[in-house]
mmCIF file of C-alpha atoms in Angstrom:
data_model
loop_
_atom_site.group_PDB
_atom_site.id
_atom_site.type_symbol
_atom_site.label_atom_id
_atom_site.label_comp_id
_atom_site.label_asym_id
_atom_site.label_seq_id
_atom_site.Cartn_x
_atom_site.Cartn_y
_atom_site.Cartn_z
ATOM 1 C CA UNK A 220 10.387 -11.402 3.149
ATOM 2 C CA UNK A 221 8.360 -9.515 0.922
ATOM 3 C CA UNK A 222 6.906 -5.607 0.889
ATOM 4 C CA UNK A 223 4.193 -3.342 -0.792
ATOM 5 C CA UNK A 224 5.471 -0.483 -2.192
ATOM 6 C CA UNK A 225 2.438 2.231 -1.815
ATOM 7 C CA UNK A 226 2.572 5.170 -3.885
ATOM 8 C CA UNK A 227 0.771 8.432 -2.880
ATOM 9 C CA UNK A 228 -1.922 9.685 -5.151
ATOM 10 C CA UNK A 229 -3.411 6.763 -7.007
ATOM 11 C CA UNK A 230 -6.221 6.821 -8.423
ATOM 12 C CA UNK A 231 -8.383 4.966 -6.465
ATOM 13 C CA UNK A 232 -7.262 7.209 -3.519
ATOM 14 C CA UNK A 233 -8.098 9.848 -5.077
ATOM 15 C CA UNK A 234 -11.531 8.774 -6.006
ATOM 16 C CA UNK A 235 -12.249 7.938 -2.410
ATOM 17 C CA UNK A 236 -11.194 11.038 -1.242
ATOM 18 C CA UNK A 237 -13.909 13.180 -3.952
ATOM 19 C CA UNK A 238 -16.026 10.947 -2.214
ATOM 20 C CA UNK A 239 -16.682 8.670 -5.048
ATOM 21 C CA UNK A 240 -17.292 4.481 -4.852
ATOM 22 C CA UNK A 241 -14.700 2.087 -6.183
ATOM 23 C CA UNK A 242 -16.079 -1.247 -6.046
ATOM 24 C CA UNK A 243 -13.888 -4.227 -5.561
ATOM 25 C CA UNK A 244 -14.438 -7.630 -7.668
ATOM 26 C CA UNK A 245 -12.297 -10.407 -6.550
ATOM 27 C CA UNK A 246 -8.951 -9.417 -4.962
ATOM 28 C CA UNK A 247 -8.507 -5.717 -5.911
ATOM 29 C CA UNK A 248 -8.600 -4.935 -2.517
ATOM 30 C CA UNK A 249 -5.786 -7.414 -1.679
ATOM 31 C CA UNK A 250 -4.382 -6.318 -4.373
ATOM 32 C CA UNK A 251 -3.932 -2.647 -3.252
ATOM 33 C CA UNK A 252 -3.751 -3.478 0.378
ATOM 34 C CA UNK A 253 -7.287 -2.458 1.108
ATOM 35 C CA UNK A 254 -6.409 1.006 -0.142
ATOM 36 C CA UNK A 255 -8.991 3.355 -2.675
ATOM 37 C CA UNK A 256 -12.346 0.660 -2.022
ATOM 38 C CA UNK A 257 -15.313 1.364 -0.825
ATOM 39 C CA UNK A 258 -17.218 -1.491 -1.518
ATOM 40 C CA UNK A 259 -15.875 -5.069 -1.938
ATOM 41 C CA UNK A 260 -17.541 -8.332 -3.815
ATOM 42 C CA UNK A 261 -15.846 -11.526 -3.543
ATOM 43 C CA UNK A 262 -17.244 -14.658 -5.518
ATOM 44 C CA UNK A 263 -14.975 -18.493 -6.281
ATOM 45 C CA UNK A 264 -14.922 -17.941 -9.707
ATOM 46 C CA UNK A 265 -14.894 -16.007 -13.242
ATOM 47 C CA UNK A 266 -18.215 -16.745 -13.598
ATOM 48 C CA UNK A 267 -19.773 -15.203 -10.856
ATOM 49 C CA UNK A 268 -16.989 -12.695 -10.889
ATOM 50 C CA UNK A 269 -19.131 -11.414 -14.073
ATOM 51 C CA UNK A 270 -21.914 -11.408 -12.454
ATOM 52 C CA UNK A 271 -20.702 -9.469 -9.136
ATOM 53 C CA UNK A 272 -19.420 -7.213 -11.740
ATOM 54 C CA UNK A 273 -22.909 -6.630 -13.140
ATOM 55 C CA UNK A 274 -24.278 -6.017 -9.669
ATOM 56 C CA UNK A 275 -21.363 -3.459 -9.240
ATOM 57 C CA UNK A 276 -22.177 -1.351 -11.715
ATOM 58 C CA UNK A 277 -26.075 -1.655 -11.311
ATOM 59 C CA UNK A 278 -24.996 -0.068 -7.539
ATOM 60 C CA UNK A 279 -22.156 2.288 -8.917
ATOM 61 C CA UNK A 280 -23.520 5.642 -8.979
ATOM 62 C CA UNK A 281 -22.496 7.855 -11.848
ATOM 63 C CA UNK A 282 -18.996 8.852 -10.923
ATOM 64 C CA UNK A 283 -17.607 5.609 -9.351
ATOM 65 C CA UNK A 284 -15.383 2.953 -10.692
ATOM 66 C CA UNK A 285 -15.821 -0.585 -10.441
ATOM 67 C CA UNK A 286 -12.808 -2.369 -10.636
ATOM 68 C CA UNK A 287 -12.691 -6.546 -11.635
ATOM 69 C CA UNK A 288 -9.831 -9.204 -11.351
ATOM 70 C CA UNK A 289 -10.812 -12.180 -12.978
ATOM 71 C CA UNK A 290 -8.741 -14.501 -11.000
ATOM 72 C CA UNK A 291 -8.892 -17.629 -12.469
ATOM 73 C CA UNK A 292 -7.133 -16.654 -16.122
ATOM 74 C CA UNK A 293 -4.071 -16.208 -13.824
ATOM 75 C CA UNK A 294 -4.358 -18.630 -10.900
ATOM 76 C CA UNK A 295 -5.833 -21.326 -12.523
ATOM 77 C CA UNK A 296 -4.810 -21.468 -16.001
ATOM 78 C CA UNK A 297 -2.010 -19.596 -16.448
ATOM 79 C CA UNK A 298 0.174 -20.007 -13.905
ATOM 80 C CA UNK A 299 -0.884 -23.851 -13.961
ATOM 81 C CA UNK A 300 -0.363 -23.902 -17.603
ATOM 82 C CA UNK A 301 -3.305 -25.377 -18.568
ATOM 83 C CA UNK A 302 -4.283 -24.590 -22.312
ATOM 84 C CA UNK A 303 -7.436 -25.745 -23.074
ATOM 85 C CA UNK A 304 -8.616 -24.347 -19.315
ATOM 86 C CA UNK A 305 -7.291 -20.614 -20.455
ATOM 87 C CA UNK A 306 -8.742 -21.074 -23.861
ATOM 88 C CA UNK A 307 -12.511 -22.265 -22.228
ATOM 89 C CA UNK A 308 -12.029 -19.338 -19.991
ATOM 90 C CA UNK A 309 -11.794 -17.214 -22.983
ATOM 91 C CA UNK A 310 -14.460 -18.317 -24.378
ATOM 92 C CA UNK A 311 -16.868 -17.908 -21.513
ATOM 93 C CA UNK A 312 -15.817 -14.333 -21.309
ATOM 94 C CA UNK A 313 -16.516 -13.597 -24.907
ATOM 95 C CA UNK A 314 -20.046 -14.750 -24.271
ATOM 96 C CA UNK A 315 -20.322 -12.689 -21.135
ATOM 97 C CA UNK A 316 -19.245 -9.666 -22.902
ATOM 98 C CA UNK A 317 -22.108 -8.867 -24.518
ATOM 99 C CA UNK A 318 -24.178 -8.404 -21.840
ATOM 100 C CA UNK A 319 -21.356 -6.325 -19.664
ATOM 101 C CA UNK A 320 -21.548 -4.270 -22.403
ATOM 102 C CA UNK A 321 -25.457 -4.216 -22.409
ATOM 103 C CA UNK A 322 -25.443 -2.878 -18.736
ATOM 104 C CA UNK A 323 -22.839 0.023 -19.344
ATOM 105 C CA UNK A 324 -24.941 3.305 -19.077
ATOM 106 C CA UNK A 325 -23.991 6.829 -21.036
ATOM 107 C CA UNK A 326 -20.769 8.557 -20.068
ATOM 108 C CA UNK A 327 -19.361 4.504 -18.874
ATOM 109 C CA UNK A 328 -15.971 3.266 -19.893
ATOM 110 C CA UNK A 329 -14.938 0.102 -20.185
ATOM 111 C CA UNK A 330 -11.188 -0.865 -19.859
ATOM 112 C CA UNK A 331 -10.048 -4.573 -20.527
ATOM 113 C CA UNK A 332 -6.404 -5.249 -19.662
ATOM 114 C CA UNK A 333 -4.196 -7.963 -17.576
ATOM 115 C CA UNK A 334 -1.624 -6.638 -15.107
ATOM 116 C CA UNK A 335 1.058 -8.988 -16.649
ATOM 117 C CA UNK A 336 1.382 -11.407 -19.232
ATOM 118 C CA UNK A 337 0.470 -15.296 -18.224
ATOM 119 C CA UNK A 338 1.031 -17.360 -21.319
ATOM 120 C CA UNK A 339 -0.274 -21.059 -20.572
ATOM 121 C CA UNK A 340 1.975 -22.336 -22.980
ATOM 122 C CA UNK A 341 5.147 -20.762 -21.399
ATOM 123 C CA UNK A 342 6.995 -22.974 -19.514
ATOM 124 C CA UNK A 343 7.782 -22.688 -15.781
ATOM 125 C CA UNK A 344 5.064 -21.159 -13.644
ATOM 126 C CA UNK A 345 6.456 -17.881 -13.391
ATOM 127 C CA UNK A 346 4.593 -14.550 -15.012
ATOM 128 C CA UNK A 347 5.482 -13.917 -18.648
ATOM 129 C CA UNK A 348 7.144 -11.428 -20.462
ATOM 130 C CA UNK A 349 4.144 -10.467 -22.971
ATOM 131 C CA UNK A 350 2.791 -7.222 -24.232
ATOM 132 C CA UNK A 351 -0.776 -7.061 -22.302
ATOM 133 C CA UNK A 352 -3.948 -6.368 -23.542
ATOM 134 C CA UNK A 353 -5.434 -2.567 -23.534
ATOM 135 C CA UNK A 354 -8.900 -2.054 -24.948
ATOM 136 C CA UNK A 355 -11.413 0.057 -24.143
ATOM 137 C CA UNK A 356 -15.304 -0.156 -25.072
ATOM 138 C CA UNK A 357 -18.489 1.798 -24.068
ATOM 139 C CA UNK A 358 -21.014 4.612 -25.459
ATOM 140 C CA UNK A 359 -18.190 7.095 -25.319
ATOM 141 C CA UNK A 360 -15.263 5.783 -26.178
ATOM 142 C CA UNK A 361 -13.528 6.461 -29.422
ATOM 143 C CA UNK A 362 -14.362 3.725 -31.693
ATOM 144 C CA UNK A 363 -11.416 2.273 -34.208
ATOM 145 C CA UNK A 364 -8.663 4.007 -32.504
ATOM 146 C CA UNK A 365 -5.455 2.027 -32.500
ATOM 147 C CA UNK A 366 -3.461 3.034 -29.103
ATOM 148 C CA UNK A 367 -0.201 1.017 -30.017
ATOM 149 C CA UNK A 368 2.310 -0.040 -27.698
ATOM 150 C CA UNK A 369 2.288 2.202 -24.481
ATOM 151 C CA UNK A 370 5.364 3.042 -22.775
ATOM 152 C CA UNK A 371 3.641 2.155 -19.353
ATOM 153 C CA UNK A 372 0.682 1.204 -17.779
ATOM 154 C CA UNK A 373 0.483 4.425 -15.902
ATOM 155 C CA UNK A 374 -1.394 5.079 -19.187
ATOM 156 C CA UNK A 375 -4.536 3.298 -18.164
ATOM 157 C CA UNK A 376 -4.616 4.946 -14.679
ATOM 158 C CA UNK A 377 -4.013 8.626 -16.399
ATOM 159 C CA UNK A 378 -6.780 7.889 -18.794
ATOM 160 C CA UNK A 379 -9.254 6.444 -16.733
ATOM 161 C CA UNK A 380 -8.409 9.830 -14.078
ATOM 162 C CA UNK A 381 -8.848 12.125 -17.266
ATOM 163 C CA UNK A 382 -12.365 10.147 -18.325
ATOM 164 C CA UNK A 383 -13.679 10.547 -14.669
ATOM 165 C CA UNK A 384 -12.778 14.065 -14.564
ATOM 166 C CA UNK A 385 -10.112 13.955 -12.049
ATOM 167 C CA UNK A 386 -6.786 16.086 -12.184
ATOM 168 C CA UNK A 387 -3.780 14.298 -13.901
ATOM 169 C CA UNK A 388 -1.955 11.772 -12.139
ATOM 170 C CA UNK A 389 1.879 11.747 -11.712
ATOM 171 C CA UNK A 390 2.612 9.125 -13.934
ATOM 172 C CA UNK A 391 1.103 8.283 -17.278
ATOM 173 C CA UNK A 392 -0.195 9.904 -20.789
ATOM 174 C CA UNK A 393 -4.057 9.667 -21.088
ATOM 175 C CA UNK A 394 -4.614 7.392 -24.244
ATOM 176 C CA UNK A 395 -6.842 10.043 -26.347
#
């Protein structure tokens, strides 16, 4: 037996409720039980997950949030263990990059994370114990800026409320 713990106030609710759009790539709806989305893209892969994430934003007005799980780092290749597939992932992202980059517009922020560590050379298939990734990117964020380790990963909800001009969350310190 299993459960969903809900919390009140998250920030996808909360953009919803403004009356804002939070569009879904890949499972984020699942994810938060259907919860804070207004718009949902599905696609069998990373790859076109990149490119539903393009469309996102080009339909994202000013305001919104479009929020991508890139499914098959974890499902695929880390979980499964598989090396070379997690490192040829990598790599296809780095090329994508560029041109998710290319389509941010002024006042966009981009935040690149995981929601738990999957080391393919972990043994076991279990989630690993890992510091994740936490870097932002776009024409406003603060270029250079070491964030160190965070103390939680509230932190990238409270920022990302504090960037979209939303009152503070419970939880979290806003990374600048």
């Amino acid at each position: 037996m299993g459960f969903v713990y809900l919390a009140r106030d998250k920030l996808l609710d909360r953009l919803v409720a403004t009356g804002r759009e939070v569009h879904a790539v890949g499972k984020i709806k699942d994810i938060f039980a259907e919860r804070g989305v207004t718009h949902l893209r599905k696609a069998p892969d990373n790859a076109a997950l990149c490119q539903q994430t393009l469309a996102a934003l080009a339909d994202c007005p000013d305001g919104g949030m479009v929020f991508t799980n890139l499914v098959d780092f974890d499902m695929l290749f880390g979980h499964r263990r598989d090396v070379a597939g997690y490192a040829d992932a990598l790599e296809a992202f780095d090329r994508f990059l560029p041109q998710l980059l290319a389509a941010l517009r002024p006042g966009d922020l981009l935040a690149l994370t995981a929601d738990h560590g999957c080391d393919p050379t972990w043994p076991g298939s279990d989630h690993t114990r890992e510091h994740v990734p936490l870097l932002f990117g776009g024409p406003t964020c603060p270029v250079g800026r070491a964030l160190g380790a965070r103390s939680s990963f509230a932190d990238l909800g409270q920022t990302l409320a504090a960037h979209l001009g939303l009152a503070a969350l419970p939880h979290g310190l806003a990374c600048w």
